[in-house]
Amino acid sequence: MSLTSSKKETQVVTEQRLSVDFGSAEEIERPFSNIRSVRSQTGAGEVNFIDAGATVSDHQLLAEIGYKQELNRQFSTIQVFGIAFSIMGLLPSIASVMGGGLAGGPTTLVWGWFIAGCFILTVGIAMAENASAIPTAGGLYYWTYYYAPKGYKEVISFVIGCSNSLALAAGVCSIDYGFAEEVLAAVVIAKDGNFEITPGKTYGVFAAAVVAMGICTCMASKAIARLQTISIVSNLFIIVLLFIALPIGTKINMGGFNDGSFIFGKFKNLSDWNNGWQFFLAGFMPVVWTIGAFDSCVHQSEEAKDAKKSVPIGIIGSISVCWVLGWLILICLMACMSPDIEGIVDNKYGFAMAQIIYDSLGKKWAVAFMSLIAFCQFLMGSSVVTAISRQIWAFARDDGLPLSDYIKMVDKKYKVPFNAIIFACCGSLILGLLCLIDAAATSALFSLAVAGNNLAWSTPTLLRLTSGRDLFRPGPFYLGPVWSKVNGWISIIFEAFIIIVVMFPSEKHGITKSTMNYTCVIGPGIWFLSWVYYSVYKKSTTTVLKQTYLRSNLRKPSAQMLLIIFCRTMKQAKMCSSFFV
C-alpha cells in the first residue's frame, strides 16, 4: 500500500478518498476489517475513524465507535427531549432553589437566570456537536478518551467517568431530597404548621423515593420512553396552571401585583458578600442547577432512534425551552409574591414557593400545588435514575467500575441493565446519608452535582479544540469551523467559572462547620482520588478503555467476513489483492 497526500496534507492509507476537511490526521484502513482507524498528528494518538455524516444507520455508526447494539432503540426525538426536560422539571426545580436565588432580591433571580441561561446554551451547543459526531451512552468519558493526548487517555477518561457518575448520583440525591422537602412541606401546610420536619423523616421519604424510582426505571425501554411523554405533559400542565391560577389569586387575595421596578430592579443583598459577587452566587446557581441535566440525552444515545440528530435536538431543545419558560415563571412569581423578601425566604414551610402560593391562593391550593410539584419531581427523579443507570452501564462496559462484569449485564428479554440500575440506586442511598448530618452537607449534594458535571462537560470540548482537533469529524449538527470554536471556548470559560463559583460558601465571614461549603473539598477530592486510584491500582489490573476503540481491528476475521469485505466493491477487492502481493 502507498501513502497519498490530500490538499490539506492529510496522509490516507487507502485508495478510496474520505473527507479530511477538518484536520490532518492519518487515516489507516485495514483490509481485513470494516473498522478504520485514524492517527492524530496533534497529539491524540490512534483511535477509530468515526464519521457520523457518512454512516447510514445507528447500528453502523455504533459499530464504527466500537460497540455492538445491546439496548433497544425505543426513544423518539421528542422522548429524548423529554428525558432532559423531565429531569430539569422547571417548577419543581425552581421550588427547590428559589430561596437561595432570592438572597439577592428579585432582580438577581430574574436577570441571573437570563444571563446564565444564555451561557448554558453555549455549553449545550458544544455538547450537541460532540453528541452528533459520536453518539454513545458513555458520551463524556468516551469523547475525553478519543480527543485526549496519547499517554494520558485512560487516566483522564477514567477521572471524567467517575466525575460524571458521581455528579449524576448527587443529582439523584438532590432531586429526591427536594421531593422529600416538597412532600413534607405539603404536610406542614395541611396540618397548619403542627408538624416537625426532622432529618430522619426527610431521609425516610428520600429513601422511599429512590427505591420507587429505581423500580420505575426497571421497566422496559418502551415503557420508560412513554414515561417521558407523561412527564412532558405533567410539567407543562402544572406550569400553565400556575400562569392562570397564581395571578388570579394574587389579584383577588392580595389586591394587585408588584410593579416592573420591583421585578426587574429590586436588589436586596441578604449576605455579607459584596453586591457583584452575590449577584453571581444567588443569581447564577438556580439556573445552573435547574438546567443541568441535558447530558442525560447523551446517555440515551444507544436507545435513541437516529441518535446523531435526535440527541442534539434533545439537548438544545430542552435547554432553550427551560431557559425561556423558566424566565417567564420567575417573572410571574416575582410579580405575585409579597414584597417582604425576608419573610418569603425564612418561612415555616421551608419553601419560598410554598409561601408565595399560600399567600396568593390559600391553604387548599397550596397543598394541591405542592402535591403536583412533588409528583413532577418524582418523574424528574425517575428520569435521572434512568440516565445514571445508562452512564454506569456504559462505564462498566469499559471496565471502569468495581464488579464491572456484573454491572454491565443486560437482560436478554427486556434489554434493560437491571444491575446498573440497582448499583445506581444503592450509590444514591449511601450518598444521601449526608442529609442526616446538617444543611451544609445537604447543600454539598447540590454543589457536587454542578461541579462534577461541569468538569465532565467541559473536558471533552477542551480536548476537541486542542490535542484532538484533527480527529473531529462533525455529524449533522455543526456550527461550522469558525463559530464552533468560538462557541466552544465561551462554553469552557463559563464552565470553569461555574466550578469556581459553586465552591464558595453563602456567607463571607463567620464561617462555621454548619455554614461551610464542603464542595471545595469533596469535588477536587473525588477527582484527585480517582486519578490516584487509577494510577496505583486500576492501571495495572485492567485495560479500561484501552481496547474500546481498536478492538474490532484486532479480531481475526472469519472466512465469511473476508468474503463480505472482498466482495463489497471492486476497489476494495483490488486493494486486498495488492496487500497479499
PDB file of C-alpha atoms in Angstrom, residues 219-467:
ATOM      1  CA  MET A 219     -39.402  -1.117  33.178  1.00  0.00           C
ATOM      2  CA  ALA A 220     -38.630  -1.984  29.585  1.00  0.00           C
ATOM      3  CA  SER A 221     -37.209   0.749  27.355  1.00  0.00           C
ATOM      4  CA  LYS A 222     -40.541   1.273  25.604  1.00  0.00           C
ATOM      5  CA  ALA A 223     -42.317   1.965  28.904  1.00  0.00           C
ATOM      6  CA  ILE A 224     -39.556   4.325  30.055  1.00  0.00           C
ATOM      7  CA  ALA A 225     -39.832   6.195  26.752  1.00  0.00           C
ATOM      8  CA  ARG A 226     -43.584   6.608  27.265  1.00  0.00           C
ATOM      9  CA  LEU A 227     -42.922   7.865  30.792  1.00  0.00           C
ATOM     10  CA  GLN A 228     -41.055  10.833  29.273  1.00  0.00           C
ATOM     11  CA  THR A 229     -44.162  11.802  27.315  1.00  0.00           C
ATOM     12  CA  ILE A 230     -46.202  11.699  30.533  1.00  0.00           C
ATOM     13  CA  SER A 231     -43.566  13.848  32.221  1.00  0.00           C
ATOM     14  CA  ILE A 232     -43.655  16.475  29.453  1.00  0.00           C
ATOM     15  CA  VAL A 233     -47.444  16.732  29.690  1.00  0.00           C
ATOM     16  CA  SER A 234     -47.411  16.857  33.513  1.00  0.00           C
ATOM     17  CA  ASN A 235     -44.746  19.554  33.689  1.00  0.00           C
ATOM     18  CA  LEU A 236     -46.427  21.717  31.058  1.00  0.00           C
ATOM     19  CA  PHE A 237     -49.826  21.265  32.760  1.00  0.00           C
ATOM     20  CA  ILE A 238     -48.600  22.477  36.132  1.00  0.00           C
ATOM     21  CA  ILE A 239     -46.804  25.444  34.515  1.00  0.00           C
ATOM     22  CA  VAL A 240     -49.949  26.509  32.647  1.00  0.00           C
ATOM     23  CA  LEU A 241     -51.965  26.076  35.858  1.00  0.00           C
ATOM     24  CA  LEU A 242     -49.521  28.333  37.699  1.00  0.00           C
ATOM     25  CA  PHE A 243     -49.709  31.015  34.998  1.00  0.00           C
ATOM     26  CA  ILE A 244     -53.508  31.022  35.266  1.00  0.00           C
ATOM     27  CA  ALA A 245     -54.242  30.452  38.954  1.00  0.00           C
ATOM     28  CA  LEU A 246     -51.488  32.449  40.665  1.00  0.00           C
ATOM     29  CA  PRO A 247     -52.220  35.846  39.034  1.00  0.00           C
ATOM     30  CA  ILE A 248     -55.968  35.396  39.613  1.00  0.00           C
ATOM     31  CA  GLY A 249     -55.430  34.524  43.275  1.00  0.00           C
ATOM     32  CA  THR A 250     -52.961  37.384  43.750  1.00  0.00           C
ATOM     33  CA  LYS A 251     -55.411  39.884  42.284  1.00  0.00           C
ATOM     34  CA  ILE A 252     -58.261  38.680  44.479  1.00  0.00           C
ATOM     35  CA  ASN A 253     -56.465  37.964  47.761  1.00  0.00           C
ATOM     36  CA  MET A 254     -53.559  40.435  47.688  1.00  0.00           C
ATOM     37  CA  GLY A 255     -55.126  43.307  45.772  1.00  0.00           C
ATOM     38  CA  GLY A 256     -52.554  43.613  42.988  1.00  0.00           C
ATOM     39  CA  PHE A 257     -49.097  42.854  41.670  1.00  0.00           C
ATOM     40  CA  ASN A 258     -45.573  44.112  42.167  1.00  0.00           C
ATOM     41  CA  ASP A 259     -44.506  46.596  39.506  1.00  0.00           C
ATOM     42  CA  GLY A 260     -41.703  46.275  36.971  1.00  0.00           C
ATOM     43  CA  SER A 261     -39.204  48.163  39.117  1.00  0.00           C
ATOM     44  CA  PHE A 262     -39.599  45.516  41.837  1.00  0.00           C
ATOM     45  CA  ILE A 263     -39.447  42.549  39.450  1.00  0.00           C
ATOM     46  CA  PHE A 264     -36.530  43.729  37.312  1.00  0.00           C
ATOM     47  CA  GLY A 265     -34.777  46.271  39.522  1.00  0.00           C
ATOM     48  CA  LYS A 266     -35.210  45.342  43.209  1.00  0.00           C
ATOM     49  CA  PHE A 267     -31.820  44.219  44.510  1.00  0.00           C
ATOM     50  CA  LYS A 268     -31.527  43.133  48.139  1.00  0.00           C
ATOM     51  CA  ASN A 269     -28.326  41.537  49.395  1.00  0.00           C
ATOM     52  CA  LEU A 270     -29.130  39.115  52.226  1.00  0.00           C
ATOM     53  CA  SER A 271     -25.490  38.031  52.652  1.00  0.00           C
ATOM     54  CA  ASP A 272     -22.207  39.721  53.611  1.00  0.00           C
ATOM     55  CA  TRP A 273     -20.649  39.269  50.171  1.00  0.00           C
ATOM     56  CA  ASN A 274     -20.256  42.389  48.037  1.00  0.00           C
ATOM     57  CA  ASN A 275     -23.144  43.062  45.668  1.00  0.00           C
ATOM     58  CA  GLY A 276     -21.344  41.944  42.494  1.00  0.00           C
ATOM     59  CA  TRP A 277     -20.263  38.544  43.810  1.00  0.00           C
ATOM     60  CA  GLN A 278     -23.648  37.977  45.463  1.00  0.00           C
ATOM     61  CA  PHE A 279     -25.263  38.501  42.050  1.00  0.00           C
ATOM     62  CA  PHE A 280     -23.272  35.540  40.715  1.00  0.00           C
ATOM     63  CA  LEU A 281     -23.781  33.361  43.799  1.00  0.00           C
ATOM     64  CA  ALA A 282     -27.518  33.940  44.132  1.00  0.00           C
ATOM     65  CA  GLY A 283     -28.404  34.665  40.504  1.00  0.00           C
ATOM     66  CA  PHE A 284     -26.477  32.003  38.583  1.00  0.00           C
ATOM     67  CA  MET A 285     -26.890  28.989  40.857  1.00  0.00           C
ATOM     68  CA  PRO A 286     -30.682  28.484  40.444  1.00  0.00           C
ATOM     69  CA  VAL A 287     -30.491  28.256  36.652  1.00  0.00           C
ATOM     70  CA  VAL A 288     -27.217  26.309  36.673  1.00  0.00           C
ATOM     71  CA  TRP A 289     -28.739  23.678  38.945  1.00  0.00           C
ATOM     72  CA  THR A 290     -32.108  23.611  37.149  1.00  0.00           C
ATOM     73  CA  ILE A 291     -30.847  23.476  33.552  1.00  0.00           C
ATOM     74  CA  GLY A 292     -28.211  20.933  34.365  1.00  0.00           C
ATOM     75  CA  ALA A 293     -29.260  17.520  33.118  1.00  0.00           C
ATOM     76  CA  PHE A 294     -29.058  17.825  29.348  1.00  0.00           C
ATOM     77  CA  ASP A 295     -26.254  15.236  29.233  1.00  0.00           C
ATOM     78  CA  SER A 296     -28.990  12.698  30.025  1.00  0.00           C
ATOM     79  CA  CYS A 297     -29.813  12.845  26.291  1.00  0.00           C
ATOM     80  CA  VAL A 298     -26.267  11.666  25.590  1.00  0.00           C
ATOM     81  CA  HIS A 299     -26.657   8.693  27.940  1.00  0.00           C
ATOM     82  CA  GLN A 300     -29.746   7.612  25.967  1.00  0.00           C
ATOM     83  CA  SER A 301     -27.831   7.637  22.666  1.00  0.00           C
ATOM     84  CA  GLU A 302     -27.875   3.863  22.282  1.00  0.00           C
ATOM     85  CA  GLU A 303     -31.644   3.747  22.852  1.00  0.00           C
ATOM     86  CA  ALA A 304     -32.483   6.712  20.597  1.00  0.00           C
ATOM     87  CA  LYS A 305     -33.650   6.474  17.017  1.00  0.00           C
ATOM     88  CA  ASP A 306     -31.380   8.378  14.599  1.00  0.00           C
ATOM     89  CA  ALA A 307     -29.219   9.360  17.562  1.00  0.00           C
ATOM     90  CA  LYS A 308     -26.860  11.677  15.662  1.00  0.00           C
ATOM     91  CA  LYS A 309     -29.841  14.007  15.073  1.00  0.00           C
ATOM     92  CA  SER A 310     -32.283  13.291  17.914  1.00  0.00           C
ATOM     93  CA  VAL A 311     -29.716  13.667  20.721  1.00  0.00           C
ATOM     94  CA  PRO A 312     -28.544  17.170  19.648  1.00  0.00           C
ATOM     95  CA  ILE A 313     -32.174  18.235  19.214  1.00  0.00           C
ATOM     96  CA  GLY A 314     -32.961  16.908  22.701  1.00  0.00           C
ATOM     97  CA  ILE A 315     -30.030  18.777  24.255  1.00  0.00           C
ATOM     98  CA  ILE A 316     -30.598  22.157  22.615  1.00  0.00           C
ATOM     99  CA  GLY A 317     -34.387  21.923  22.709  1.00  0.00           C
ATOM    100  CA  SER A 318     -34.573  21.134  26.432  1.00  0.00           C
ATOM    101  CA  ILE A 319     -32.144  23.946  27.321  1.00  0.00           C
ATOM    102  CA  SER A 320     -33.938  26.516  25.159  1.00  0.00           C
ATOM    103  CA  VAL A 321     -37.431  25.656  26.364  1.00  0.00           C
ATOM    104  CA  CYS A 322     -36.429  25.595  30.038  1.00  0.00           C
ATOM    105  CA  TRP A 323     -34.429  28.807  29.716  1.00  0.00           C
ATOM    106  CA  VAL A 324     -37.346  30.807  28.266  1.00  0.00           C
ATOM    107  CA  LEU A 325     -40.166  29.156  30.235  1.00  0.00           C
ATOM    108  CA  GLY A 326     -38.186  29.361  33.487  1.00  0.00           C
ATOM    109  CA  TRP A 327     -37.580  33.064  32.985  1.00  0.00           C
ATOM    110  CA  LEU A 328     -41.315  33.656  32.442  1.00  0.00           C
ATOM    111  CA  ILE A 329     -42.154  31.587  35.540  1.00  0.00           C
ATOM    112  CA  LEU A 330     -39.796  33.693  37.671  1.00  0.00           C
ATOM    113  CA  ILE A 331     -41.294  36.918  36.350  1.00  0.00           C
ATOM    114  CA  CYS A 332     -44.759  35.612  37.249  1.00  0.00           C
ATOM    115  CA  LEU A 333     -43.629  34.588  40.748  1.00  0.00           C
ATOM    116  CA  MET A 334     -41.869  37.910  41.382  1.00  0.00           C
ATOM    117  CA  ALA A 335     -44.983  39.782  40.273  1.00  0.00           C
ATOM    118  CA  CYS A 336     -47.216  37.785  42.607  1.00  0.00           C
ATOM    119  CA  MET A 337     -45.027  37.449  45.711  1.00  0.00           C
ATOM    120  CA  SER A 338     -45.212  39.538  48.864  1.00  0.00           C
ATOM    121  CA  PRO A 339     -42.730  42.468  48.885  1.00  0.00           C
ATOM    122  CA  ASP A 340     -41.436  41.105  52.206  1.00  0.00           C
ATOM    123  CA  ILE A 341     -38.452  39.208  50.750  1.00  0.00           C
ATOM    124  CA  GLU A 342     -37.059  38.118  54.133  1.00  0.00           C
ATOM    125  CA  GLY A 343     -40.458  36.702  55.100  1.00  0.00           C
ATOM    126  CA  ILE A 344     -40.640  34.715  51.871  1.00  0.00           C
ATOM    127  CA  VAL A 345     -37.124  33.278  52.279  1.00  0.00           C
ATOM    128  CA  ASP A 346     -37.407  32.446  56.009  1.00  0.00           C
ATOM    129  CA  ASN A 347     -40.858  30.841  56.180  1.00  0.00           C
ATOM    130  CA  LYS A 348     -42.135  27.969  58.300  1.00  0.00           C
ATOM    131  CA  TYR A 349     -42.824  25.728  55.287  1.00  0.00           C
ATOM    132  CA  GLY A 350     -39.179  25.502  54.242  1.00  0.00           C
ATOM    133  CA  PHE A 351     -40.011  26.524  50.661  1.00  0.00           C
ATOM    134  CA  ALA A 352     -40.221  30.062  49.280  1.00  0.00           C
ATOM    135  CA  MET A 353     -42.624  28.888  46.586  1.00  0.00           C
ATOM    136  CA  ALA A 354     -44.942  27.304  49.158  1.00  0.00           C
ATOM    137  CA  GLN A 355     -45.221  30.659  50.941  1.00  0.00           C
ATOM    138  CA  ILE A 356     -45.907  32.542  47.685  1.00  0.00           C
ATOM    139  CA  ILE A 357     -48.664  30.116  46.645  1.00  0.00           C
ATOM    140  CA  TYR A 358     -50.152  30.114  50.168  1.00  0.00           C
ATOM    141  CA  ASP A 359     -50.284  33.938  50.250  1.00  0.00           C
ATOM    142  CA  SER A 360     -51.983  34.142  46.853  1.00  0.00           C
ATOM    143  CA  LEU A 361     -54.243  31.084  46.784  1.00  0.00           C
ATOM    144  CA  GLY A 362     -54.716  29.898  50.355  1.00  0.00           C
ATOM    145  CA  LYS A 363     -54.204  26.601  52.145  1.00  0.00           C
ATOM    146  CA  LYS A 364     -56.039  24.159  49.847  1.00  0.00           C
ATOM    147  CA  TRP A 365     -54.428  25.445  46.667  1.00  0.00           C
ATOM    148  CA  ALA A 366     -51.029  25.466  48.347  1.00  0.00           C
ATOM    149  CA  VAL A 367     -51.403  21.802  49.329  1.00  0.00           C
ATOM    150  CA  ALA A 368     -52.622  20.930  45.825  1.00  0.00           C
ATOM    151  CA  PHE A 369     -49.773  22.774  44.123  1.00  0.00           C
ATOM    152  CA  MET A 370     -47.107  21.302  46.372  1.00  0.00           C
ATOM    153  CA  SER A 371     -48.530  17.836  45.730  1.00  0.00           C
ATOM    154  CA  LEU A 372     -48.473  18.376  41.958  1.00  0.00           C
ATOM    155  CA  ILE A 373     -44.946  19.775  42.179  1.00  0.00           C
ATOM    156  CA  ALA A 374     -43.883  16.730  44.201  1.00  0.00           C
ATOM    157  CA  PHE A 375     -45.413  14.425  41.566  1.00  0.00           C
ATOM    158  CA  CYS A 376     -43.427  16.145  38.799  1.00  0.00           C
ATOM    159  CA  GLN A 377     -40.333  15.977  40.998  1.00  0.00           C
ATOM    160  CA  PHE A 378     -40.871  12.223  41.252  1.00  0.00           C
ATOM    161  CA  LEU A 379     -40.915  11.990  37.452  1.00  0.00           C
ATOM    162  CA  MET A 380     -37.707  14.036  37.443  1.00  0.00           C
ATOM    163  CA  GLY A 381     -36.085  11.534  39.761  1.00  0.00           C
ATOM    164  CA  SER A 382     -37.210   8.565  37.673  1.00  0.00           C
ATOM    165  CA  SER A 383     -35.667  10.125  34.583  1.00  0.00           C
ATOM    166  CA  VAL A 384     -32.362  10.925  36.250  1.00  0.00           C
ATOM    167  CA  VAL A 385     -32.135   7.364  37.643  1.00  0.00           C
ATOM    168  CA  THR A 386     -32.570   6.176  34.044  1.00  0.00           C
ATOM    169  CA  ALA A 387     -29.775   8.495  32.906  1.00  0.00           C
ATOM    170  CA  ILE A 388     -27.324   7.497  35.639  1.00  0.00           C
ATOM    171  CA  SER A 389     -28.027   3.794  35.158  1.00  0.00           C
ATOM    172  CA  ARG A 390     -27.089   4.112  31.464  1.00  0.00           C
ATOM    173  CA  GLN A 391     -23.948   6.050  32.323  1.00  0.00           C
ATOM    174  CA  ILE A 392     -22.936   3.449  34.908  1.00  0.00           C
ATOM    175  CA  TRP A 393     -23.760   0.622  32.492  1.00  0.00           C
ATOM    176  CA  ALA A 394     -21.605   2.202  29.778  1.00  0.00           C
ATOM    177  CA  PHE A 395     -18.760   2.867  32.225  1.00  0.00           C
ATOM    178  CA  ALA A 396     -18.894  -0.731  33.476  1.00  0.00           C
ATOM    179  CA  ARG A 397     -18.943  -1.975  29.870  1.00  0.00           C
ATOM    180  CA  ASP A 398     -15.497  -0.387  29.541  1.00  0.00           C
ATOM    181  CA  ASP A 399     -14.377  -1.900  32.863  1.00  0.00           C
ATOM    182  CA  GLY A 400     -14.417   1.437  34.675  1.00  0.00           C
ATOM    183  CA  LEU A 401     -16.134   0.255  37.882  1.00  0.00           C
ATOM    184  CA  PRO A 402     -15.671  -2.427  40.538  1.00  0.00           C
ATOM    185  CA  LEU A 403     -17.704  -5.542  39.686  1.00  0.00           C
ATOM    186  CA  SER A 404     -17.981  -4.321  36.095  1.00  0.00           C
ATOM    187  CA  ASP A 405     -18.648  -7.850  34.778  1.00  0.00           C
ATOM    188  CA  TYR A 406     -21.917  -7.929  36.757  1.00  0.00           C
ATOM    189  CA  ILE A 407     -22.962  -4.296  36.400  1.00  0.00           C
ATOM    190  CA  LYS A 408     -22.697  -4.302  32.594  1.00  0.00           C
ATOM    191  CA  MET A 409     -25.045  -7.278  32.173  1.00  0.00           C
ATOM    192  CA  VAL A 410     -28.173  -6.554  30.120  1.00  0.00           C
ATOM    193  CA  ASP A 411     -31.311  -8.658  30.491  1.00  0.00           C
ATOM    194  CA  LYS A 412     -31.714 -10.547  27.216  1.00  0.00           C
ATOM    195  CA  LYS A 413     -35.511 -10.445  27.298  1.00  0.00           C
ATOM    196  CA  TYR A 414     -36.231  -6.879  28.363  1.00  0.00           C
ATOM    197  CA  LYS A 415     -32.985  -5.283  27.116  1.00  0.00           C
ATOM    198  CA  VAL A 416     -32.636  -3.390  30.414  1.00  0.00           C
ATOM    199  CA  PRO A 417     -29.427  -3.139  32.539  1.00  0.00           C
ATOM    200  CA  PHE A 418     -31.068  -4.120  35.847  1.00  0.00           C
ATOM    201  CA  ASN A 419     -27.784  -4.488  37.731  1.00  0.00           C
ATOM    202  CA  ALA A 420     -26.683  -0.981  36.731  1.00  0.00           C
ATOM    203  CA  ILE A 421     -29.994   0.412  37.995  1.00  0.00           C
ATOM    204  CA  ILE A 422     -29.581  -1.353  41.357  1.00  0.00           C
ATOM    205  CA  PHE A 423     -25.969  -0.144  41.627  1.00  0.00           C
ATOM    206  CA  ALA A 424     -27.044   3.449  40.851  1.00  0.00           C
ATOM    207  CA  CYS A 425     -29.823   3.416  43.460  1.00  0.00           C
ATOM    208  CA  CYS A 426     -27.573   1.904  46.142  1.00  0.00           C
ATOM    209  CA  GLY A 427     -24.944   4.559  45.454  1.00  0.00           C
ATOM    210  CA  SER A 428     -27.558   7.309  45.753  1.00  0.00           C
ATOM    211  CA  LEU A 429     -28.882   5.904  49.041  1.00  0.00           C
ATOM    212  CA  ILE A 430     -25.373   5.857  50.507  1.00  0.00           C
ATOM    213  CA  LEU A 431     -24.517   9.335  49.248  1.00  0.00           C
ATOM    214  CA  GLY A 432     -27.870  10.601  50.523  1.00  0.00           C
ATOM    215  CA  LEU A 433     -26.850   9.786  54.101  1.00  0.00           C
ATOM    216  CA  LEU A 434     -25.256  13.237  54.054  1.00  0.00           C
ATOM    217  CA  CYS A 435     -28.809  14.540  54.516  1.00  0.00           C
ATOM    218  CA  LEU A 436     -28.707  13.212  58.085  1.00  0.00           C
ATOM    219  CA  ILE A 437     -25.759  15.424  59.051  1.00  0.00           C
ATOM    220  CA  ASP A 438     -26.844  19.032  58.561  1.00  0.00           C
ATOM    221  CA  ALA A 439     -27.884  21.637  55.995  1.00  0.00           C
ATOM    222  CA  ALA A 440     -24.266  22.225  54.920  1.00  0.00           C
ATOM    223  CA  ALA A 441     -23.821  18.566  53.988  1.00  0.00           C
ATOM    224  CA  THR A 442     -27.137  18.607  52.142  1.00  0.00           C
ATOM    225  CA  SER A 443     -26.197  21.678  50.098  1.00  0.00           C
ATOM    226  CA  ALA A 444     -22.944  19.915  49.200  1.00  0.00           C
ATOM    227  CA  LEU A 445     -25.048  17.427  47.214  1.00  0.00           C
ATOM    228  CA  PHE A 446     -26.430  20.253  45.090  1.00  0.00           C
ATOM    229  CA  SER A 447     -22.968  21.733  44.558  1.00  0.00           C
ATOM    230  CA  LEU A 448     -21.277  18.385  43.867  1.00  0.00           C
ATOM    231  CA  ALA A 449     -23.737  17.692  41.046  1.00  0.00           C
ATOM    232  CA  VAL A 450     -22.961  21.075  39.473  1.00  0.00           C
ATOM    233  CA  ALA A 451     -19.158  20.925  39.877  1.00  0.00           C
ATOM    234  CA  GLY A 452     -18.815  17.302  38.779  1.00  0.00           C
ATOM    235  CA  ASN A 453     -20.995  17.743  35.719  1.00  0.00           C
ATOM    236  CA  ASN A 454     -19.338  20.962  34.567  1.00  0.00           C
ATOM    237  CA  LEU A 455     -15.917  19.322  34.726  1.00  0.00           C
ATOM    238  CA  ALA A 456     -17.232  16.335  32.752  1.00  0.00           C
ATOM    239  CA  TRP A 457     -18.971  18.567  30.192  1.00  0.00           C
ATOM    240  CA  SER A 458     -16.074  20.943  29.581  1.00  0.00           C
ATOM    241  CA  THR A 459     -13.200  18.455  29.317  1.00  0.00           C
ATOM    242  CA  PRO A 460     -14.199  16.744  26.010  1.00  0.00           C
ATOM    243  CA  THR A 461     -14.791  20.093  24.330  1.00  0.00           C
ATOM    244  CA  LEU A 462     -11.470  21.457  25.596  1.00  0.00           C
ATOM    245  CA  LEU A 463      -9.633  18.406  24.265  1.00  0.00           C
ATOM    246  CA  ARG A 464     -11.525  18.512  20.967  1.00  0.00           C
ATOM    247  CA  LEU A 465     -10.286  22.068  20.439  1.00  0.00           C
ATOM    248  CA  THR A 466      -6.691  21.281  21.428  1.00  0.00           C
ATOM    249  CA  SER A 467      -4.984  17.870  21.372  1.00  0.00           C
TER     250      SER A 467
END
